Every structure is written in structure tokens, then in C-alpha cells.
């Protein structure tokens, strides 16, 4: 997963793109907000230092957190740009009954979503 994330970020270097990284299991942790991720730093090593969370797969809670907290102007999210959320998951969501509601939250903010499982 880390190699995928690093390759994805590398493919966009030199463009006017911002990144944030949030990890989820039974809980959600944001490692970098848009205004914290610095492509001029040693970001590859910072990603390598992220430890995998152990626990469940609360996908809906993670999406809600990212939509409401990470995609915030206070955290560096910009208005009037395309917003993309890539969810990398290990399996079926354990809070799947909340997915329609959280997907609507993302739709309301015009956040395009991709799921990789």
C-alpha cells in the first residue's frame, strides 16, 4: 500500500496538486493534512514510517472523517478544484449500513471517490 501511495504521489509531482493521508481501521488517523504534506521534504520516508493500524474496517467512519475534517479549508483543502478521495481497503466495511449517508456527504462536497480493495 505504501509503495502504491508513493508511486501515485510521484506521478503527480510538478503539478498543482495537494495530498493528504488518512489511515483507518476501527479508528481513523490523519497523518498529513493538505497544508502539512510537503513534496519538498523527505515525504517518502515519512510515509514509510507510518505503522499499519490493527482492527476492523470502518470505511464509512473513515470517509465521514475525511469529508468533514480533511477536506476542510482550515486543513489546506482548496475551493474550486477537483477533489479526489482514494479509499484503499482490505475488505468489506463493518459499518456498511452508514455508507449511503457518508457517500452523500462526499457527493455534496463534489468529492470524486475511487475504491481499491
N, CA, C and O atoms as a DFTB+ gen file, in Angstrom:
468 C
 N C O
     1  1       0.818      -1.190       0.000
     2  2       0.000       0.000       0.000
     3  2       0.866       1.260       0.000
     4  3       0.572       2.236      -0.690
     5  1       1.937       1.213       0.788
     6  2       2.814       2.381       0.843
     7  2       3.485       2.632      -0.509
     8  3       3.610       3.779      -0.938
     9  1       3.910       1.569      -1.174
    10  2       4.525       1.718      -2.497
    11  2       3.515       2.314      -3.476
    12  3       3.870       3.184      -4.271
    13  1       2.268       1.862      -3.428
    14  2       1.234       2.411      -4.296
    15  2       1.058       3.902      -4.047
    16  3       1.018       4.690      -4.991
    17  1       0.952       4.293      -2.780
    18  2       0.758       5.700      -2.429
    19  2       1.948       6.536      -2.893
    20  3       1.760       7.613      -3.458
    21  1       3.157       6.057      -2.663
    22  2       4.344       6.809      -3.076
    23  2       4.419       6.925      -4.600
    24  3       4.774       7.983      -5.118
    25  1       4.094       5.861      -5.316
    26  2       4.093       5.915      -6.779
    27  2       3.026       6.874      -7.292
    28  3       3.264       7.608      -8.250
    29  1       1.860       6.873      -6.667
    30  2       0.787       7.782      -7.075
    31  2       1.222       9.231      -6.879
    32  3       1.061      10.058      -7.778
    33  1       1.762       9.533      -5.730
    34  2       2.212      10.902      -5.461
    35  2       3.313      11.300      -6.442
    36  3       3.287      12.405      -6.983
    37  1       4.268      10.420      -6.673
    38  2       5.358      10.701      -7.602
    39  2       4.836      11.020      -9.003
    40  3       5.382      11.880      -9.696
    41  1       3.783      10.326      -9.410
    42  2       3.243      10.556     -10.759
    43  2       2.631      11.945     -10.920
    44  3       2.431      12.408     -12.043
    45  1       2.335      12.609      -9.811
    46  2       1.736      13.948      -9.884
    47  2       2.698      15.068      -9.512
    48  3       2.305      16.234      -9.524
    49  1       3.942      14.748      -9.182
    50  2       4.897      15.780      -8.815
    51  2       5.082      16.760      -9.975
    52  3       5.089      16.368     -11.142
    53  1       5.228      18.025      -9.634
    54  2       5.390      19.056     -10.653
    55  2       4.080      19.643     -11.123
    56  3       4.075      20.578     -11.924
    57  1       2.976      19.119     -10.647
    58  2       1.654      19.656     -10.990
    59  2       1.097      20.370      -9.770
    60  3       1.596      20.199      -8.658
    61  1       0.089      21.149      -9.980
    62  2      -0.540      21.897      -8.880
    63  2      -1.514      20.978      -8.142
    64  3      -2.731      21.097      -8.282
    65  1      -0.951      20.062      -7.357
    66  2      -1.728      19.034      -6.667
    67  2      -1.320      19.027      -5.202
    68  3      -0.149      19.217      -4.875
    69  1      -2.291      18.807      -4.322
    70  2      -2.023      18.657      -2.894
    71  2      -2.440      17.264      -2.458
    72  3      -3.325      16.654      -3.058
    73  1      -1.794      16.760      -1.401
    74  2      -2.094      15.429      -0.886
    75  2      -2.339      15.483       0.610
    76  3      -1.781      16.316       1.324
    77  1      -3.180      14.582       1.061
    78  2      -3.380      14.328       2.489
    79  2      -3.409      12.810       2.633
    80  3      -3.783      12.099       1.701
    81  1      -3.014      12.321       3.799
    82  2      -3.002      10.878       4.025
    83  2      -3.708      10.577       5.337
    84  3      -3.316      11.067       6.396
    85  1      -4.758       9.762       5.252
    86  2      -5.514       9.312       6.420
    87  2      -5.566       7.795       6.382
    88  3      -5.776       7.200       5.325
    89  1      -5.377       7.182       7.521
    90  2      -5.411       5.725       7.645
    91  2      -6.599       5.351       8.524
    92  3      -6.960       6.084       9.445
    93  1      -7.203       4.196       8.228
    94  2      -8.338       3.790       9.054
    95  2      -8.349       2.293       9.298
    96  3      -7.822       1.502       8.514
    97  1      -8.954       1.942      10.387
    98  2      -9.313       0.564      10.744
    99  2     -10.563       0.720      11.602
   100  3     -11.584       1.199      11.109
   101  1     -10.507       0.330      12.866
   102  2     -11.614       0.615      13.778
   103  2     -11.632       2.097      14.142
   104  3     -12.656       2.628      14.570
   105  1     -10.508       2.748      13.971
   106  2     -10.388       4.183      14.213
   107  2      -9.733       4.828      12.995
   108  3      -9.242       4.143      12.098
   109  1      -9.736       6.145      12.983
   110  2      -9.206       6.900      11.845
   111  2      -8.122       7.850      12.335
   112  3      -8.307       8.558      13.324
   113  1      -6.992       7.860      11.638
   114  2      -5.883       8.754      11.982
   115  2      -5.444       9.474      10.705
   116  3      -5.166       8.838       9.689
   117  1      -5.384      10.793      10.769
   118  2      -4.835      11.561       9.652
   119  2      -3.362      11.806       9.936
   120  3      -3.000      12.401      10.951
   121  1      -2.526      11.342       9.029
   122  2      -1.082      11.507       9.178
   123  2      -0.613      12.844       8.610
   124  3       0.291      13.474       9.160
   125  1      -1.229      13.272       7.510
   126  2      -0.879      14.541       6.873
   127  2      -2.146      15.179       6.319
   128  3      -2.906      14.540       5.592
   129  1      -2.365      16.434       6.665
   130  2      -3.423      17.216       6.031
   131  2      -2.836      17.883       4.787
   132  3      -1.619      17.889       4.597
   133  1      -3.696      18.438       3.949
   134  2      -3.226      19.082       2.714
   135  2      -2.195      20.173       3.008
   136  3      -1.237      20.338       2.252
   137  1      -2.383      20.915       4.096
   138  2      -1.453      22.002       4.401
   139  2      -0.223      21.523       5.167
   140  3       0.627      22.341       5.519
   141  1      -0.103      20.217       5.435
   142  2       1.061      19.673       6.124
   143  2       1.964      18.856       5.203
   144  3       3.163      18.734       5.453
   145  1       1.396      18.307       4.155
   146  2       2.173      17.429       3.274
   147  2       3.058      18.282       2.388
   148  3       2.561      19.101       1.615
   149  1       4.354      18.098       2.491
   150  2       5.318      18.922       1.776
   151  2       6.094      18.043       0.793
   152  3       6.885      17.192       1.201
   153  1       5.862      18.258      -0.506
   154  2       6.551      17.442      -1.506
   155  2       8.032      17.770      -1.594
   156  3       8.783      17.057      -2.259
   157  1       8.465      18.845      -0.930
   158  2       9.877      19.213      -0.950
   159  2      10.624      18.648       0.263
   160  3      11.829      18.850       0.408
   161  1       9.906      17.950       1.118
   162  2      10.541      17.312       2.271
   163  2      10.876      15.863       1.915
   164  3      10.766      15.455       0.759
   165  1      11.272      15.119       2.892
   166  2      11.574      13.703       2.693
   167  2      10.286      12.893       2.910
   168  3      10.221      12.027       3.783
   169  1       9.271      13.192       2.100
   170  2       7.936      12.628       2.302
   171  2       7.913      11.112       2.136
   172  3       7.099      10.443       2.773
   173  1       8.783      10.554       1.301
   174  2       8.801       9.103       1.118
   175  2       9.126       8.390       2.434
   176  3       8.481       7.404       2.790
   177  1      10.124       8.895       3.147
   178  2      10.477       8.304       4.437
   179  2       9.372       8.501       5.466
   180  3       9.131       7.629       6.301
   181  1       8.703       9.642       5.405
   182  2       7.593       9.889       6.325
   183  2       6.468       8.874       6.093
   184  3       5.855       8.398       7.049
   185  1       6.200       8.548       4.846
   186  2       5.193       7.534       4.547
   187  2       5.674       6.164       5.019
   188  3       4.895       5.395       5.583
   189  1       6.940       5.858       4.795
   190  2       7.489       4.569       5.241
   191  2       7.360       4.381       6.753
   192  3       7.224       3.252       7.223
   193  1       7.402       5.470       7.517
   194  2       7.318       5.373       8.978
   195  2       5.895       5.155       9.494
   196  3       5.711       4.885      10.681
   197  1       4.900       5.264       8.639
   198  2       3.523       5.044       9.080
   199  2       3.351       3.571       9.434
   200  3       3.703       2.690       8.649
   201  1       2.816       3.316      10.605
   202  2       2.556       1.959      11.070
   203  2       1.116       1.580      10.759
   204  3       0.197       2.375      10.960
   205  1       0.927       0.362      10.267
   206  2      -0.409      -0.114       9.940
   207  2      -1.240      -0.261      11.206
   208  3      -0.790      -0.835      12.198
   209  1      -2.465       0.270      11.156
   210  2      -3.389       0.114      12.267
   211  2      -3.952      -1.298      12.271
   212  3      -4.155      -1.896      11.214
   213  1      -4.197      -1.819      13.441
   214  2      -4.807      -3.132      13.597
   215  2      -6.240      -2.916      14.088
   216  3      -6.482      -2.099      14.977
   217  1      -7.164      -3.636      13.516
   218  2      -8.550      -3.502      13.948
   219  2      -9.499      -3.815      12.823
   220  3      -9.153      -4.514      11.871
   221  1     -10.687      -3.295      12.941
   222  2     -11.749      -3.563      11.981
   223  2     -11.619      -2.729      10.721
   224  3     -10.579      -2.125      10.457
   225  1     -12.687      -2.708       9.955
   226  2     -12.726      -1.988       8.685
   227  2     -13.936      -1.051       8.697
   228  3     -14.983      -1.370       8.134
   229  1     -13.782       0.097       9.338
   230  2     -14.863       1.074       9.441
   231  2     -14.734       2.113       8.325
   232  3     -14.319       3.251       8.540
   233  1     -15.104       1.675       7.145
   234  2     -14.943       2.502       5.948
   235  2     -15.817       3.746       5.986
   236  3     -15.354       4.837       5.652
   237  1     -17.068       3.597       6.387
   238  2     -17.980       4.745       6.417
   239  2     -17.483       5.812       7.389
   240  3     -17.514       7.002       7.075
   241  1     -17.028       5.394       8.553
   242  2     -16.500       6.359       9.533
   243  2     -15.278       7.071       8.970
   244  3     -15.106       8.271       9.184
   245  1     -14.435       6.348       8.258
   246  2     -13.242       6.956       7.670
   247  2     -13.616       7.970       6.591
   248  3     -13.059       9.067       6.545
   249  1     -14.549       7.607       5.733
   250  2     -14.979       8.542       4.682
   251  2     -15.586       9.790       5.313
   252  3     -15.287      10.907       4.890
   253  1     -16.431       9.609       6.318
   254  2     -17.037      10.760       7.004
   255  2     -15.946      11.665       7.576
   256  3     -16.012      12.885       7.425
   257  1     -14.951      11.080       8.227
   258  2     -13.868      11.851       8.809
   259  2     -13.116      12.644       7.744
   260  3     -12.837      13.829       7.925
   261  1     -12.794      11.989       6.642
   262  2     -12.045      12.666       5.573
   263  2     -12.882      13.789       4.962
   264  3     -12.373      14.887       4.736
   265  1     -14.152      13.524       4.695
   266  2     -15.008      14.537       4.072
   267  2     -15.189      15.736       4.998
   268  3     -15.112      16.880       4.550
   269  1     -15.426      15.488       6.272
   270  2     -15.728      16.578       7.199
   271  2     -14.492      17.253       7.777
   272  3     -14.533      18.446       8.078
   273  1     -13.396      16.520       7.938
   274  2     -12.218      17.077       8.591
   275  2     -11.085      17.378       7.604
   276  3     -10.560      18.492       7.582
   277  1     -10.717      16.411       6.809
   278  2      -9.553      16.570       5.923
   279  2      -9.860      17.529       4.776
   280  3      -9.050      18.404       4.465
   281  1     -11.023      17.370       4.146
   282  2     -11.397      18.269       3.043
   283  2     -11.990      19.555       3.612
   284  3     -13.133      19.911       3.326
   285  1     -11.200      20.232       4.410
   286  2     -11.600      21.478       5.055
   287  2     -10.625      22.571       4.646
   288  3      -9.421      22.322       4.576
   289  1     -11.117      23.778       4.372
   290  2     -10.199      24.883       4.043
   291  2      -9.177      25.133       5.147
   292  3      -8.050      25.538       4.863
   293  1      -9.551      24.899       6.388
   294  2      -8.616      25.100       7.502
   295  2      -7.469      24.101       7.480
   296  3      -6.423      24.342       8.084
   297  1      -7.658      22.973       6.782
   298  2      -6.636      21.939       6.700
   299  2      -5.934      21.946       5.337
   300  3      -5.180      21.029       5.011
   301  1      -6.196      23.006       4.540
   302  2      -5.493      23.163       3.276
   303  2      -6.272      22.749       2.043
   304  3      -5.756      22.861       0.931
   305  1      -7.503      22.273       2.204
   306  2      -8.324      21.926       1.041
   307  2      -8.715      23.211       0.315
   308  3      -9.124      24.189       0.941
   309  1      -8.588      23.197      -0.987
   310  2      -8.858      24.397      -1.778
   311  2     -10.241      24.331      -2.409
   312  3     -10.717      23.264      -2.798
   313  1     -10.870      25.489      -2.501
   314  2     -12.155      25.598      -3.187
   315  2     -11.898      25.620      -4.697
   316  3     -10.801      25.957      -5.142
   317  1     -12.894      25.266      -5.458
   318  2     -12.856      25.366      -6.920
   319  2     -11.757      24.537      -7.570
   320  3     -11.217      24.927      -8.605
   321  1     -11.422      23.397      -6.973
   322  2     -10.520      22.439      -7.603
   323  2     -11.186      21.070      -7.536
   324  3     -12.084      20.845      -6.724
   325  1     -10.739      20.159      -8.396
   326  2     -11.249      18.794      -8.320
   327  2     -10.736      18.157      -7.035
   328  3      -9.559      18.272      -6.692
   329  1     -11.628      17.493      -6.343
   330  2     -11.275      16.810      -5.098
   331  2     -11.465      15.312      -5.303
   332  3     -12.523      14.865      -5.744
   333  1     -10.439      14.552      -4.982
   334  2     -10.465      13.105      -5.202
   335  2     -10.109      12.403      -3.903
   336  3      -9.145      12.762      -3.226
   337  1     -10.896      11.406      -3.573
   338  2     -10.666      10.570      -2.401
   339  2     -10.427       9.146      -2.886
   340  3     -11.274       8.560      -3.560
   341  1      -9.272       8.599      -2.540
   342  2      -8.955       7.215      -2.886
   343  2      -8.989       6.415      -1.595
   344  3      -8.225       6.683      -0.667
   345  1      -9.874       5.435      -1.542
   346  2     -10.003       4.579      -0.363
   347  2      -9.363       3.235      -0.693
   348  3      -9.791       2.533      -1.609
   349  1      -8.327       2.892       0.072
   350  2      -7.679       1.587      -0.079
   351  2      -8.133       0.753       1.106
   352  3      -7.907       1.127       2.257
   353  1      -8.770      -0.373       0.830
   354  2      -9.361      -1.163       1.908
   355  2      -8.966      -2.624       1.792
   356  3      -8.590      -3.103       0.722
   357  1      -9.060      -3.322       2.917
   358  2      -8.710      -4.745       2.954
   359  2      -9.928      -5.648       2.867
   360  3      -9.800      -6.872       2.901
   361  1     -11.088      -5.061       2.757
   362  2     -12.258      -5.929       2.673
   363  2     -13.561      -5.193       2.908
   364  3     -13.635      -3.969       2.797
   365  1     -14.568      -5.950       3.229
   366  2     -15.918      -5.426       3.398
   367  2     -16.003      -4.526       4.622
   368  3     -15.454      -4.831       5.681
   369  1     -16.696      -3.420       4.454
   370  2     -16.859      -2.466       5.539
   371  2     -17.693      -3.071       6.662
   372  3     -18.706      -3.727       6.418
   373  1     -17.251      -2.841       7.892
   374  2     -18.005      -3.314       9.045
   375  2     -19.064      -2.314       9.483
   376  3     -19.881      -2.611      10.355
   377  1     -19.051      -1.138       8.885
   378  2     -20.100      -0.152       9.153
   379  2     -20.791       0.241       7.844
   380  3     -21.119       1.404       7.610
   381  1     -20.995      -0.763       7.012
   382  2     -21.552      -0.558       5.675
   383  2     -22.938       0.051       5.653
   384  3     -23.318       0.678       4.664
   385  1     -23.699      -0.117       6.716
   386  2     -25.044       0.479       6.732
   387  2     -24.972       2.007       6.728
   388  3     -25.953       2.670       6.393
   389  1     -23.823       2.569       7.097
   390  2     -23.642       4.025       7.096
   391  2     -23.047       4.549       5.786
   392  3     -22.924       5.760       5.602
   393  1     -22.683       3.653       4.887
   394  2     -22.050       4.094       3.640
   395  2     -22.941       4.996       2.781
   396  3     -22.440       6.000       2.274
   397  1     -24.230       4.702       2.587
   398  2     -25.038       5.609       1.759
   399  2     -25.031       7.046       2.282
   400  3     -24.950       7.991       1.496
   401  1     -25.111       7.211       3.564
   402  2     -25.114       8.539       4.175
   403  2     -23.770       9.235       3.969
   404  3     -23.727      10.414       3.617
   405  1     -22.669       8.505       4.189
   406  2     -21.354       9.125       4.032
   407  2     -21.026       9.398       2.564
   408  3     -20.359      10.383       2.247
   409  1     -21.489       8.541       1.686
   410  2     -21.290       8.783       0.251
   411  2     -22.029      10.058      -0.159
   412  3     -21.536      10.829      -0.982
   413  1     -23.203      10.273       0.414
   414  2     -23.950      11.507       0.125
   415  2     -23.176      12.731       0.619
   416  3     -23.175      13.767      -0.046
   417  1     -22.519      12.624       1.775
   418  2     -21.679      13.727       2.267
   419  2     -20.598      14.077       1.246
   420  3     -20.358      15.249       0.957
   421  1     -19.949      13.042       0.704
   422  2     -18.908      13.260      -0.308
   423  2     -19.507      13.860      -1.579
   424  3     -18.931      14.773      -2.171
   425  1     -20.653      13.349      -1.991
   426  2     -21.318      13.894      -3.179
   427  2     -21.653      15.372      -2.987
   428  3     -21.489      16.175      -3.906
   429  1     -22.122      15.727      -1.795
   430  2     -22.486      17.120      -1.518
   431  2     -21.293      18.057      -1.647
   432  3     -21.460      19.224      -2.000
   433  1     -20.090      17.560      -1.366
   434  2     -18.872      18.370      -1.497
   435  2     -18.200      18.158      -2.851
   436  3     -17.106      18.668      -3.095
   437  1     -18.863      17.398      -3.735
   438  2     -18.342      17.104      -5.080
   439  2     -16.966      16.435      -5.024
   440  3     -16.063      16.778      -5.787
   441  1     -16.826      15.478      -4.109
   442  2     -15.587      14.720      -3.969
   443  2     -15.720      13.430      -4.778
   444  3     -16.598      12.608      -4.514
   445  1     -14.855      13.266      -5.747
   446  2     -14.834      12.066      -6.572
   447  2     -14.145      10.963      -5.771
   448  3     -13.109      11.195      -5.148
   449  1     -14.721       9.768      -5.793
   450  2     -14.186       8.678      -4.982
   451  2     -13.775       7.488      -5.833
   452  3     -14.431       7.138      -6.814
   453  1     -12.666       6.878      -5.425
   454  2     -12.207       5.618      -6.009
   455  2     -11.948       4.665      -4.853
   456  3     -11.403       5.059      -3.823
   457  1     -12.339       3.418      -5.029
   458  2     -12.079       2.400      -4.008
   459  2     -11.148       1.341      -4.602
   460  3     -11.347       0.859      -5.717
   461  1     -10.140       1.004      -3.825
   462  2      -9.198      -0.043      -4.209
   463  2      -9.200      -1.058      -3.090
   464  3      -8.912      -0.730      -1.939
   465  1      -9.527      -2.299      -3.432
   466  2      -9.609      -3.321      -2.395
   467  2      -8.862      -4.565      -2.801
   468  3      -8.823      -5.536      -2.046
